[in-house]
Amino acid sequence: MNKRIVFSAILFFIILSPGIAQKHTAIEHIENFILPEEEATNVALDLENLIFLYENKANINALNYDELQSTGLLYPAQIQELIRYREIYGDLFSLNELQFIKRFDSVTVALIRPFFIAQNPELKRSLKERLKYTRSEILIRHDRQTTGIAPDKYGEDSNPYGYHALRLKVQAPGFMRIALTATQNYGESFRWKPQKGHYGYDHVSSFIEIEKIGIIKKVILGNFRTHFGQGLIMSGRRFTGKTYDALGNIFSGAPNLSATASSQAFGFRGLAGEIDLAKNWNLTVFAASTPRDARLDSLSQGHIIRSFDESGLHRDASELERKWNVRETNLGGALKFENYRFSAGIAFIGTNLSLPFEASPSRLDLAKHPEGKRFYSASAFTRYSFRDFHMKGEVAINQDKKIAGSVSALKTLAPGYRIGVNLRHYDAGFAPRHGNAFGEASNTDNESGFYIGLTSEPLAHLKISLYHDYFRFPWLKYNVDMPSDGNETGIQAVYSLYKKTEVRIAFRIENKEANDTRESVSQKLASVRTQKASVWLRRYFGENIRSDSRVNFNFHKRYGEENNGFLLSQDFSYELKRYDFKLRFATFNTDFYTRVTMYEPGILYDFNFPSYIGEGYRFVAQVRRTFGEKITFWFRYAITSATDPETNEIKRKDKLSTQIRIRF
C-alpha cells in the first residue's frame, strides 16, 4: 500500500477525531513577551525560560528584585512598586491585587497571570506533598526535508533528510526537575559507540535539579548556564542584536543559575549550586567539564586550537573531525548581597583547555586575543534603585589585565515617559569565553559605545520606542582592517487594543564602515548603510480567529550601489474546540546582496527566523491537536520556492514536521 495514502489517512483521523479544547497554549502566551523582530534575539533561551515559568508558576510573593527581573516579564519600575507594596501591605492574596499597585493595569496583569501565583512564601510542604504533584512528559519530534539538501555532502551512513528530537521531562514543582534532550540534525549519523561517547543521537544534554533543601536554594547536576551582572564574564543570554524594545535592550536579565537541556554548544556541564548563606546573602558555585568542538592546527610542538565551532553540527568529515576534540574545565562562582533597593557582588571564572588556544596569525589578531590553556576573569557588579531611578553596572578584568565595563541607568521622567542610557567599553583582547554583554558586536570585545533609549505613551493605547546607539571599534575587525565606528537608530510605534487590534510601524537605520575592495579606490574603508522598515497589523475576529499582516523592507547601500528587498506575509490562526490551525503565505523579492528575515511561529520548542533571497514565495500550514489532557499532536508543513537572483535558477525547499507530547 502506498505509504503516503496510509500517512494521510492517519493524519486525517488525528485531526478529525474528538478531543477537548485548550483555549490558550504556552506558545500563545509566550509570544506576547518574545518580540517578533526580523532578527533572532535570544529567542531559544527566552523560550526555554518562559516555558519553564509557564509550567511551574513562580510565587510572586517569594521572588526578590533580581529574580523578578530575570523573568523578563516586568520593567524595573514595576518591580520596585511591587516590592514596595509587599513591604507596606504584606504578601499578595491574589494576582488580582496587582491592579491596585502603581504601574500595573488590567492588561499587564492579564499578560503575566499565566506565569505567576500568589502564595504564602512561609508555607512549608513536606516531601510527600511536593512529590504528590509530580508531572512527567515525553516529546518526540521528526522533521523531514525532501528538497533543498545535497545528499552527497554527508557520509554514507548519515540521514541528509531527517531531523529527530527526543525530550523527557519529570518535574515536581518547587522541589525537583529532571530533563533529557537528544537531537540528531540533518546529515548526522546515528552512532552507538559508548566507548567514544556516542549514544545513538548526535547530541544529548540532561540535568537533575533539586530546589529548597535547607539553605540550598538549588543544586544542578548536568547542563546549566550562569549569569551575573551585565554578563561581562558569564552570561545566560546570547545577545545577537537590538530589538525595538528601547529599554529592554539594556535592562534585560537572566537567572543567576539555571538548568538547560536545549543548547548544543552553550553553557556548562557539571555540578552547580546556589546557597542562601544568610539574610540577603547568596553564594553560587560551579565546577564543569564540558567537551567542545574546535578547529585545530598542527604545529611542530603539537596541536593548537585556532577557533571554536559553536554550531553543534556533526555532518560531514570536517565537522566530525572537530566533534568534542577539546575538553574545557571551568571553576567559578559569585557572592552577592541583595535587598530590594541595592545589590552588589563579585564573580569569578577560571577556564582550563586541554589544548592551547592560539588565534590564526593575521593582522586582525596581532597581540589582541588571549592565548594559552588557562584563562581567568573576575568582575564586580551592582544594582541600585530609588523611586523612579534604576541603575546597574559591572566592571571586569581578565588574566592579561584587559578590562571591560558597562553601566546602564533608567529614569521615569513623567507618567508614561521613561529614558534609559548605557555606557560601555570593552578592551580589544578582553574576549571572555562565556561573557556576552550588550553591544553592537556579537562578543564582548573591542568596542566602546553610548546608547540612549526613550519610551513614551502620549495617548491611550499608543506606545512609542526610540533608541540611538553610537559605537566605535578601537582595533581591527573581520573585514575591517583599521579602527572604525558607526551608529544605529530605531523607532517603533505600537497602537494596541488588547485582544482586538494591534498595529506596529517600525524603522531602523544603521551606518557602519567596512573594507573598500574596489581596486580603483585608494580609500581603505567604505560606508555601509542598511535601512529596514516594517508594518505589522494584527486583528482579532471574535475569540477564535486572528489575522497577522506584515510587510518588511530592506535597503542596503555599499560603494554607492543599492540592493533592496521586500517581504509581504499574511498569517491566519483559527482555534476550534478540538484543535487549531495556523497558515502563512509570504511573497518576497530581493537583490543578490539583500536578505529579508521575518519571525515565524513554530511548534512547541521551535521558533523560526527564515531568511529569504531572490524572488519567490513561502507557504506554511500547521495543525495542533489535543487528545484529552494527556496527548498533544503537531503537524507542520512549510515550502519555499525562489529564483536565485544570480543564476535565475528556481530552487525549492520544503520541510514536514510532526511532533507528539504525552503527559503522565
mmCIF file of N, CA, C and O in Angstrom, residues 487-525:
data_model
loop_
_atom_site.group_PDB
_atom_site.id
_atom_site.type_symbol
_atom_site.label_atom_id
_atom_site.label_comp_id
_atom_site.label_asym_id
_atom_site.label_seq_id
_atom_site.Cartn_x
_atom_site.Cartn_y
_atom_site.Cartn_z
ATOM 1 N N ASN A 487 26.833 53.892 13.832
ATOM 2 C CA ASN A 487 25.694 54.258 14.665
ATOM 3 C C ASN A 487 24.452 53.542 14.170
ATOM 4 O O ASN A 487 24.384 53.099 13.009
ATOM 5 N N GLU A 488 23.480 53.436 15.041
ATOM 6 C CA GLU A 488 22.215 52.781 14.708
ATOM 7 C C GLU A 488 21.082 53.500 15.412
ATOM 8 O O GLU A 488 21.187 53.848 16.589
ATOM 9 N N THR A 489 20.002 53.734 14.685
ATOM 10 C CA THR A 489 18.815 54.398 15.227
ATOM 11 C C THR A 489 17.583 53.571 14.881
ATOM 12 O O THR A 489 17.445 53.098 13.749
ATOM 13 N N GLY A 490 16.718 53.401 15.860
ATOM 14 C CA GLY A 490 15.482 52.668 15.621
ATOM 15 C C GLY A 490 14.301 53.350 16.281
ATOM 16 O O GLY A 490 14.430 53.954 17.347
ATOM 17 N N ILE A 491 13.141 53.255 15.658
ATOM 18 C CA ILE A 491 11.913 53.823 16.218
ATOM 19 C C ILE A 491 10.748 52.900 15.899
ATOM 20 O O ILE A 491 10.688 52.305 14.814
ATOM 21 N N GLN A 492 9.870 52.741 16.851
ATOM 22 C CA GLN A 492 8.688 51.904 16.658
ATOM 23 C C GLN A 492 7.495 52.541 17.357
ATOM 24 O O GLN A 492 7.601 53.024 18.487
ATOM 25 N N ALA A 493 6.361 52.539 16.676
ATOM 26 C CA ALA A 493 5.093 52.998 17.242
ATOM 27 C C ALA A 493 4.135 51.808 17.280
ATOM 28 O O ALA A 493 3.973 51.099 16.277
ATOM 29 N N VAL A 494 3.521 51.578 18.437
ATOM 30 C CA VAL A 494 2.603 50.455 18.620
ATOM 31 C C VAL A 494 1.271 50.984 19.126
ATOM 32 O O VAL A 494 1.206 51.654 20.174
ATOM 33 N N TYR A 495 0.215 50.700 18.378
ATOM 34 C CA TYR A 495 -1.146 51.013 18.808
ATOM 35 C C TYR A 495 -1.837 49.698 19.120
ATOM 36 O O TYR A 495 -1.915 48.806 18.258
ATOM 37 N N SER A 496 -2.314 49.544 20.354
ATOM 38 C CA SER A 496 -2.813 48.241 20.771
ATOM 39 C C SER A 496 -4.106 48.366 21.551
ATOM 40 O O SER A 496 -4.206 49.152 22.504
ATOM 41 N N LEU A 497 -5.116 47.609 21.133
ATOM 42 C CA LEU A 497 -6.339 47.385 21.890
ATOM 43 C C LEU A 497 -6.338 45.904 22.237
ATOM 44 O O LEU A 497 -6.453 45.053 21.349
ATOM 45 N N TYR A 498 -6.170 45.570 23.501
ATOM 46 C CA TYR A 498 -5.950 44.193 23.927
ATOM 47 C C TYR A 498 -7.010 43.249 23.358
ATOM 48 O O TYR A 498 -8.205 43.456 23.530
ATOM 49 N N LYS A 499 -6.516 42.211 22.673
ATOM 50 C CA LYS A 499 -7.361 41.182 22.072
ATOM 51 C C LYS A 499 -8.329 41.714 21.019
ATOM 52 O O LYS A 499 -9.345 41.089 20.722
ATOM 53 N N LYS A 500 -8.004 42.888 20.439
ATOM 54 C CA LYS A 500 -8.828 43.419 19.358
ATOM 55 C C LYS A 500 -7.975 43.763 18.141
ATOM 56 O O LYS A 500 -8.105 43.154 17.091
ATOM 57 N N THR A 501 -7.117 44.767 18.303
ATOM 58 C CA THR A 501 -6.300 45.238 17.185
ATOM 59 C C THR A 501 -4.933 45.650 17.699
ATOM 60 O O THR A 501 -4.807 46.198 18.802
ATOM 61 N N GLU A 502 -3.916 45.374 16.902
ATOM 62 C CA GLU A 502 -2.577 45.857 17.217
ATOM 63 C C GLU A 502 -1.877 46.237 15.924
ATOM 64 O O GLU A 502 -1.883 45.469 14.957
ATOM 65 N N VAL A 503 -1.283 47.428 15.907
ATOM 66 C CA VAL A 503 -0.553 47.922 14.738
ATOM 67 C C VAL A 503 0.848 48.316 15.187
ATOM 68 O O VAL A 503 1.014 49.053 16.161
ATOM 69 N N ARG A 504 1.867 47.809 14.472
ATOM 70 C CA ARG A 504 3.265 48.174 14.734
ATOM 71 C C ARG A 504 3.866 48.754 13.459
ATOM 72 O O ARG A 504 3.804 48.124 12.402
ATOM 73 N N ILE A 505 4.472 49.918 13.585
ATOM 74 C CA ILE A 505 5.209 50.534 12.482
ATOM 75 C C ILE A 505 6.617 50.808 12.988
ATOM 76 O O ILE A 505 6.795 51.469 14.021
ATOM 77 N N ALA A 506 7.628 50.294 12.288
ATOM 78 C CA ALA A 506 8.998 50.385 12.785
ATOM 79 C C ALA A 506 9.950 50.762 11.658
ATOM 80 O O ALA A 506 9.731 50.416 10.485
ATOM 81 N N PHE A 507 11.009 51.461 12.036
ATOM 82 C CA PHE A 507 12.046 51.851 11.079
ATOM 83 C C PHE A 507 13.395 51.822 11.790
ATOM 84 O O PHE A 507 13.516 52.238 12.946
ATOM 85 N N ARG A 508 14.406 51.332 11.102
ATOM 86 C CA ARG A 508 15.750 51.222 11.660
ATOM 87 C C ARG A 508 16.765 51.581 10.593
ATOM 88 O O ARG A 508 16.636 51.177 9.429
ATOM 89 N N ILE A 509 17.799 52.349 10.985
ATOM 90 C CA ILE A 509 18.869 52.708 10.060
ATOM 91 C C ILE A 509 20.202 52.489 10.757
ATOM 92 O O ILE A 509 20.374 52.864 11.924
ATOM 93 N N GLU A 510 21.144 51.875 10.061
ATOM 94 C CA GLU A 510 22.462 51.579 10.621
ATOM 95 C C GLU A 510 23.547 51.990 9.647
ATOM 96 O O GLU A 510 23.470 51.697 8.448
ATOM 97 N N ASN A 511 24.563 52.673 10.161
ATOM 98 C CA ASN A 511 25.719 53.080 9.367
ATOM 99 C C ASN A 511 26.972 52.451 9.963
ATOM 100 O O ASN A 511 27.230 52.599 11.171
ATOM 101 N N LYS A 512 27.740 51.766 9.111
ATOM 102 C CA LYS A 512 28.987 51.142 9.539
ATOM 103 C C LYS A 512 30.064 51.411 8.504
ATOM 104 O O LYS A 512 29.810 51.991 7.439
ATOM 105 N N GLU A 513 31.273 50.937 8.825
ATOM 106 C CA GLU A 513 32.390 51.026 7.890
ATOM 107 C C GLU A 513 32.941 49.640 7.639
ATOM 108 O O GLU A 513 32.963 48.789 8.531
ATOM 109 N N ALA A 514 33.372 49.416 6.404
ATOM 110 C CA ALA A 514 33.947 48.130 6.016
ATOM 111 C C ALA A 514 35.022 48.367 4.965
ATOM 112 O O ALA A 514 35.091 49.450 4.357
ATOM 113 N N ASN A 515 35.866 47.358 4.746
ATOM 114 C CA ASN A 515 36.918 47.479 3.736
ATOM 115 C C ASN A 515 36.324 47.812 2.372
ATOM 116 O O ASN A 515 35.311 47.234 1.966
ATOM 117 N N ASP A 516 36.963 48.735 1.686
ATOM 118 C CA ASP A 516 36.591 49.047 0.307
ATOM 119 C C ASP A 516 37.477 48.198 -0.603
ATOM 120 O O ASP A 516 38.671 48.434 -0.721
ATOM 121 N N THR A 517 36.879 47.194 -1.213
ATOM 122 C CA THR A 517 37.654 46.225 -2.008
ATOM 123 C C THR A 517 37.800 46.618 -3.468
ATOM 124 O O THR A 517 38.403 45.877 -4.245
ATOM 125 N N ARG A 518 37.291 47.777 -3.858
ATOM 126 C CA ARG A 518 37.428 48.198 -5.253
ATOM 127 C C ARG A 518 38.875 48.611 -5.535
ATOM 128 O O ARG A 518 39.476 49.386 -4.786
ATOM 129 N N GLU A 519 39.437 48.099 -6.628
ATOM 130 C CA GLU A 519 40.831 48.378 -6.948
ATOM 131 C C GLU A 519 41.065 49.842 -7.293
ATOM 132 O O GLU A 519 42.153 50.372 -7.083
ATOM 133 N N SER A 520 40.072 50.517 -7.834
ATOM 134 C CA SER A 520 40.242 51.896 -8.293
ATOM 135 C C SER A 520 40.166 52.915 -7.167
ATOM 136 O O SER A 520 40.366 54.100 -7.384
ATOM 137 N N VAL A 521 39.892 52.441 -5.954
ATOM 138 C CA VAL A 521 39.714 53.362 -4.835
ATOM 139 C C VAL A 521 40.855 53.167 -3.845
ATOM 140 O O VAL A 521 41.130 52.053 -3.399
ATOM 141 N N SER A 522 41.528 54.246 -3.480
ATOM 142 C CA SER A 522 42.625 54.169 -2.524
ATOM 143 C C SER A 522 42.135 54.224 -1.083
ATOM 144 O O SER A 522 42.859 53.858 -0.163
ATOM 145 N N GLN A 523 40.927 54.692 -0.902
ATOM 146 C CA GLN A 523 40.355 54.793 0.439
ATOM 147 C C GLN A 523 40.249 53.406 1.058
ATOM 148 O O GLN A 523 39.806 52.454 0.419
ATOM 149 N N LYS A 524 40.639 53.286 2.323
ATOM 150 C CA LYS A 524 40.678 51.974 2.962
ATOM 151 C C LYS A 524 39.299 51.475 3.368
ATOM 152 O O LYS A 524 38.996 50.308 3.257
ATOM 153 N N LEU A 525 38.460 52.380 3.891
ATOM 154 C CA LEU A 525 37.151 51.976 4.380
ATOM 155 C C LEU A 525 36.046 52.654 3.579
ATOM 156 O O LEU A 525 36.190 53.785 3.129
#
